[in-house]
CSV table of C-alpha atoms in Angstrom, one decimal:
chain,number,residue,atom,x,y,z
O,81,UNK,CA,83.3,-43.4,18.5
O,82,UNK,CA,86.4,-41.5,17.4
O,83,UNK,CA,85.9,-39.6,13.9
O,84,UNK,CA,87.7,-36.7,14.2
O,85,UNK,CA,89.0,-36.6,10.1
O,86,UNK,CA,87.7,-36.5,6.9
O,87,UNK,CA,89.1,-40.0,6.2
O,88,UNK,CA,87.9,-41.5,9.2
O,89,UNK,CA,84.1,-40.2,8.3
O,90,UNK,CA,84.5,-41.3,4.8
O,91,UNK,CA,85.0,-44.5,5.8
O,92,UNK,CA,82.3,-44.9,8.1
O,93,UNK,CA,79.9,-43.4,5.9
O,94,UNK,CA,80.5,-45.6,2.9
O,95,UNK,CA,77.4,-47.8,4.7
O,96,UNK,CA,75.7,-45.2,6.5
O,97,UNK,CA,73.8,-42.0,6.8
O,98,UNK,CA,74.0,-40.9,9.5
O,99,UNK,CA,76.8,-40.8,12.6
O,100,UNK,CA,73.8,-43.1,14.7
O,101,UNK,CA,70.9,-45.0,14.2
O,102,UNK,CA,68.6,-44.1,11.4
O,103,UNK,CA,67.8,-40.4,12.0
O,104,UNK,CA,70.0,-37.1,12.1
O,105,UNK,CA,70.9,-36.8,15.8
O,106,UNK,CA,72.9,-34.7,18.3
O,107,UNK,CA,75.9,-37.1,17.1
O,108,UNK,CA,75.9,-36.0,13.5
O,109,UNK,CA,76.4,-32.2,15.4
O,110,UNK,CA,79.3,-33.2,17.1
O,111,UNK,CA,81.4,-35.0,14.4
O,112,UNK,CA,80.0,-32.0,12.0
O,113,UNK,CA,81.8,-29.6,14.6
O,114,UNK,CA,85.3,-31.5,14.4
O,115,UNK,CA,85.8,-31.5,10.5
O,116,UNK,CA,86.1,-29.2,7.4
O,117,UNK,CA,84.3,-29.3,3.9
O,118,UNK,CA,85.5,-32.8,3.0
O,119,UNK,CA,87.4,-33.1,-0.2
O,120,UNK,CA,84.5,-34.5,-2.6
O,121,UNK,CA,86.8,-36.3,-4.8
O,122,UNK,CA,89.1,-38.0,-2.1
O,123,UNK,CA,86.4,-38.7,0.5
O,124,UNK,CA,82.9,-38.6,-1.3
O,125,UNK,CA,81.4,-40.4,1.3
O,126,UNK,CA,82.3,-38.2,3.9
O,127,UNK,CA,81.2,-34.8,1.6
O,128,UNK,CA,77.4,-36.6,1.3
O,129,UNK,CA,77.1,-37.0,4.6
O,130,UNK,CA,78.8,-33.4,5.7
O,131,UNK,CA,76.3,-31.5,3.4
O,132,UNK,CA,73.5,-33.8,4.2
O,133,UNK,CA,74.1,-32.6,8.0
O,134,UNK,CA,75.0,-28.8,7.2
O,135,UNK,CA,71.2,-28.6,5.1
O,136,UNK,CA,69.5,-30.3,8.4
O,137,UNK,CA,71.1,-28.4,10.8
O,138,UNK,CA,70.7,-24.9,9.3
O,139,UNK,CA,74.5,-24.3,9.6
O,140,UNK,CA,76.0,-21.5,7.7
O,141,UNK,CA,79.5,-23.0,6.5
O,142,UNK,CA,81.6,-20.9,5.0
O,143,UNK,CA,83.4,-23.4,3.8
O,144,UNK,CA,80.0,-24.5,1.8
O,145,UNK,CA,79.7,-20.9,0.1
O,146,UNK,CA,80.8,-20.4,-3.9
O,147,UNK,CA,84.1,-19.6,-2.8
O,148,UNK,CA,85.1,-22.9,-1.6
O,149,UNK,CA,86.7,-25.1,1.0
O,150,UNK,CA,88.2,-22.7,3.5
O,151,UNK,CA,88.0,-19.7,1.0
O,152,UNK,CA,86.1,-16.6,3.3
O,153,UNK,CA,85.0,-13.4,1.1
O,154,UNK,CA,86.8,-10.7,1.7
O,155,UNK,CA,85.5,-6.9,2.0
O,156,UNK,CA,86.9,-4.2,0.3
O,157,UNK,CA,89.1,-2.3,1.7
O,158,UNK,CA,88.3,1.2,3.1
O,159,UNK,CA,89.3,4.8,1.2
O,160,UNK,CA,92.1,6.4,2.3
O,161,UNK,CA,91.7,9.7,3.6
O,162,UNK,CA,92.5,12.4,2.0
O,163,UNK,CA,95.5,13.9,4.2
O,164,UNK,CA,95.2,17.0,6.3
O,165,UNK,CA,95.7,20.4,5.1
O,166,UNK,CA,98.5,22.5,7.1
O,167,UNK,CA,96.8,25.6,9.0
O,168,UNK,CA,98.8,28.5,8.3
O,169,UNK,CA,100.5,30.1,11.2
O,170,UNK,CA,98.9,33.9,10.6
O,171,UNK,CA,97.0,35.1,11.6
O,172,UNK,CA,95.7,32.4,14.4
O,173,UNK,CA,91.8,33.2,14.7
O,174,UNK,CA,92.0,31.5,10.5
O,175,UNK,CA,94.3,28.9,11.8
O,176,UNK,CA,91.6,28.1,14.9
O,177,UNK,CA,89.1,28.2,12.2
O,178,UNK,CA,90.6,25.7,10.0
O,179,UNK,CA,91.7,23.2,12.5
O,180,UNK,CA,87.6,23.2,13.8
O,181,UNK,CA,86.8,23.0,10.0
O,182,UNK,CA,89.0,19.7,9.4
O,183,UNK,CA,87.9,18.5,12.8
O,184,UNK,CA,84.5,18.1,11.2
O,185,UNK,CA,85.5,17.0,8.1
O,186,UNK,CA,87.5,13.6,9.9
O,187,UNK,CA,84.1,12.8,11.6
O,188,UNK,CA,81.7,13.2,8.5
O,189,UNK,CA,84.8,11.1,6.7
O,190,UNK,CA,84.6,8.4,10.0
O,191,UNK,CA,80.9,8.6,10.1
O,192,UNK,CA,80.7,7.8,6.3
O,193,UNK,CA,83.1,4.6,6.5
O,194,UNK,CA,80.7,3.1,9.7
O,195,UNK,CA,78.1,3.3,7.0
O,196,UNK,CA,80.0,1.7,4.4
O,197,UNK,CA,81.4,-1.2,6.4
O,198,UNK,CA,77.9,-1.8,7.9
O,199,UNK,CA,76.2,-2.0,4.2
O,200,UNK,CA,79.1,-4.0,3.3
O,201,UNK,CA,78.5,-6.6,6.2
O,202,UNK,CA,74.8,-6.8,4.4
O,203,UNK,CA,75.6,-7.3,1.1
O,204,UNK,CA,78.1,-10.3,2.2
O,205,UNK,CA,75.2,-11.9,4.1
O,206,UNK,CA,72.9,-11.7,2.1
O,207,UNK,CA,75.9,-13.0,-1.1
O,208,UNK,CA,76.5,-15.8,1.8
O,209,UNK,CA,72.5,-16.6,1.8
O,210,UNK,CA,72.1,-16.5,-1.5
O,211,UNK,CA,74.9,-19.2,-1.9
O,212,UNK,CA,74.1,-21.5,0.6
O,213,UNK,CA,70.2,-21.8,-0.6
O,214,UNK,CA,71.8,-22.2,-4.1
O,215,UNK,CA,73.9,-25.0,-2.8
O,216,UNK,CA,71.4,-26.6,-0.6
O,217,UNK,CA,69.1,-26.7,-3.9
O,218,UNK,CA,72.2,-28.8,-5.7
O,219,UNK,CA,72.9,-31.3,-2.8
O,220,UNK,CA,69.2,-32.0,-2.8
O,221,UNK,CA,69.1,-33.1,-6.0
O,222,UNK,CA,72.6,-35.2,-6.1
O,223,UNK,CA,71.6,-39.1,-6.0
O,224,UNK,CA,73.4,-41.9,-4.6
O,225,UNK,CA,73.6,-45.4,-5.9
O,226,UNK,CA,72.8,-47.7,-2.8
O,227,UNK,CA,74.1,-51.6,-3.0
O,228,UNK,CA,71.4,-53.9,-1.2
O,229,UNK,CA,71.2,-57.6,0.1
O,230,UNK,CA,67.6,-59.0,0.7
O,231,UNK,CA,67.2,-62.0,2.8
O,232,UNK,CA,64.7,-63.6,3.1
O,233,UNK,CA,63.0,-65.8,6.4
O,234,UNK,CA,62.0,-69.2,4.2
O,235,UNK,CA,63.9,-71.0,1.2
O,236,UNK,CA,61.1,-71.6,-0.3
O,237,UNK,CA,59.8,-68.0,-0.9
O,238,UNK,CA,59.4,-66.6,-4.0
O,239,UNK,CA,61.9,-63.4,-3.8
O,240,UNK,CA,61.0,-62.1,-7.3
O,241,UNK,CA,57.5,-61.8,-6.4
O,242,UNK,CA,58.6,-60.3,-2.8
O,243,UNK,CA,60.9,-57.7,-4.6
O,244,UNK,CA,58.3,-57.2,-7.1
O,245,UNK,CA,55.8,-56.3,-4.1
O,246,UNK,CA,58.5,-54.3,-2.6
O,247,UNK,CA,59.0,-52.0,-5.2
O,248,UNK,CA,55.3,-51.5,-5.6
O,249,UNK,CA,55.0,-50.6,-1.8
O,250,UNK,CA,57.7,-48.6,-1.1
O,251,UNK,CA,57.6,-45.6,-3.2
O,252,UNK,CA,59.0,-42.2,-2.5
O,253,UNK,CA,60.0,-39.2,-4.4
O,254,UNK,CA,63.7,-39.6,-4.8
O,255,UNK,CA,63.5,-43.3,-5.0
O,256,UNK,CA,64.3,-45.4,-7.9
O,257,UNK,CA,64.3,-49.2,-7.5
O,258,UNK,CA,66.4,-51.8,-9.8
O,259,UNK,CA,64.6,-52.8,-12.5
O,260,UNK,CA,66.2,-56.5,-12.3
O,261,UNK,CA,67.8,-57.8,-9.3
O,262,UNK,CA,70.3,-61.1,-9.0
O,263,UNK,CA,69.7,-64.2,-6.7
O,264,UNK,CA,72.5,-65.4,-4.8
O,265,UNK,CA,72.5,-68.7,-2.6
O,266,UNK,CA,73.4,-68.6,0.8
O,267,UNK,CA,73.2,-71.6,2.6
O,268,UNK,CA,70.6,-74.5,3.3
O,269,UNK,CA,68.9,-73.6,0.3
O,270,UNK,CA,68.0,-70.3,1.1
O,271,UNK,CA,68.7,-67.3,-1.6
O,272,UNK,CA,68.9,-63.5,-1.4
O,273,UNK,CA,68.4,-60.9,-3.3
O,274,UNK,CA,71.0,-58.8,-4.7
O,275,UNK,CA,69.7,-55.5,-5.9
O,276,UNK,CA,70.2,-51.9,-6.5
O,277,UNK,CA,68.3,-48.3,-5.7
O,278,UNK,CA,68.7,-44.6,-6.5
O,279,UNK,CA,67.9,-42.1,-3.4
O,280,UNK,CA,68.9,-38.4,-3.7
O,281,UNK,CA,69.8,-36.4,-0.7
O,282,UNK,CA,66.4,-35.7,1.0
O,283,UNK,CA,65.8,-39.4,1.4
O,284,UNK,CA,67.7,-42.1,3.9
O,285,UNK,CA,68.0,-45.3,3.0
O,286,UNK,CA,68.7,-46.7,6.6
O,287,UNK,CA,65.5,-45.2,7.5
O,288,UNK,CA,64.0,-47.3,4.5
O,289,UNK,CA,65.4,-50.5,5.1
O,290,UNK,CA,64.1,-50.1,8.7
O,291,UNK,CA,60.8,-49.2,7.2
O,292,UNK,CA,60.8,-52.6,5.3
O,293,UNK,CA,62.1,-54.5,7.7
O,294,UNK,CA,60.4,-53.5,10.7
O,295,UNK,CA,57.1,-52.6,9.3
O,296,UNK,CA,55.9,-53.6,6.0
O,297,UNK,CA,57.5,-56.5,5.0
O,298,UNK,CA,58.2,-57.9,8.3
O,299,UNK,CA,57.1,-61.7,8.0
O,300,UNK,CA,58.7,-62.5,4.5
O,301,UNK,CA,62.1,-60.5,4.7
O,302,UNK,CA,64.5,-61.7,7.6
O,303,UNK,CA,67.3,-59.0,6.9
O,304,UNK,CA,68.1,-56.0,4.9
O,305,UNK,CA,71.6,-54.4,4.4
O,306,UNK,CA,73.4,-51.7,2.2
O,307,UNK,CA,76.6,-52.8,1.2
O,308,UNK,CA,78.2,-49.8,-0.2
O,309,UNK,CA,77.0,-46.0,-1.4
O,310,UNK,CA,78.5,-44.5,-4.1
O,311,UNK,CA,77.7,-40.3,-5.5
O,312,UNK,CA,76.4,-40.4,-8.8
């Protein structure tokens, strides 16, 4: 599959959570790798899913730190030196003496900056640490409003007791069910349900609707689908 933009992701992320299947995978890596920070106002979709994949795979974005999209701290810059005194031309053993004594002051000067330049490099990674765990903490606890569809295998089932059963079996931290849910026919007699549920960003809900349909409620629901995803 060809995403190579921001657009192109958000569009095929308004359904999903990940690039393939169920599970983060060597695929979300690769589309990760083509793209910037996504603009969270013009492709939200895309910006879940780019975080989602930045926390899992450990990557250090700078793009992700306080600063912002693209924005890359900048150290300070280095003293100038102080400029270098004229020896005098008489008599020549001073002159010899000065030029040895400046020689030394240039290296302690050069030897000092090293050290100030390295300490600088550690305080920016440990600034660029301390902002990606405080980000990471944020994007774990932003929630997404998931759109569902239900189906069940018989017309005659009773799909407010199933979704009633369903919401007392599946429960996960993260995970808020629909209190009510809508019935919609679809044909032959046969209904769905039409429902909603909360999941923050720890939490997948293909992985979910795999884990209902697959497992737990295999023999009473036929198919499960999200519809749409939307930030909260």
């Amino acid at each position: 599959m060809g995403l190579s933009t921001a657009a192109e992701v958000n569009d095929y992320m308004k359904t999903r959570s990940y690039v393939e299947g169920y599970a983060f995978s060597a695929k979300d890596v690769e589309v990760f790798g083509k793209i910037g920070l996504p603009d969270q106002k013009a492709h939200p979709h895309a910006y879940r899913w780019y975080v989602h994949t930045a926390a899992l795979s450990g990557s250090k974005c700078l793009a992700l730190v306080a600063g912002g999209a693209g924005s890359k701290p900048t150290p300070a810059p280095a003293k100038a030196a102080a400029p270098k005194k004229a020896a005098p031309a008489k008599p020549a053993p001073a002159a010899a003496a000065e030029e040895e004594d400046d020689d030394d002051f240039w290296g302690d000067d050069e030897e000092q900056t090293e050290e100030e330049k390295a300490q600088a490099a550690k305080e920016l990674e440990e600034a660029k640490a301390k902002a990606m765990a405080k980000l990471a903490k944020k994007e774990a606890n932003q929630r997404s409003l998931c759109n569902l569809e239900i189906k069940p295998w018989e017309a005659d089932q009773d799909l407010k007791a199933l979704y009633a059963k369903i919401k007392k079996t599946v429960v996960k931290d993260g995970l808020k069910w629909s209190e009510g849910l809508k019935l919609v026919d679809v044909a032959f007699g046969v209904q769905k349900i039409i429902c909603t549920a909360v999941v923050n960003q720890t939490l997948s809900m293909d992985a979910i609707i795999e884990e209902i349909t697959e497992d737990l409620f295999a023999d009473e629901v036929q198919s499960m689908s999200m519809t749409s995803m939307s930030l909260l």
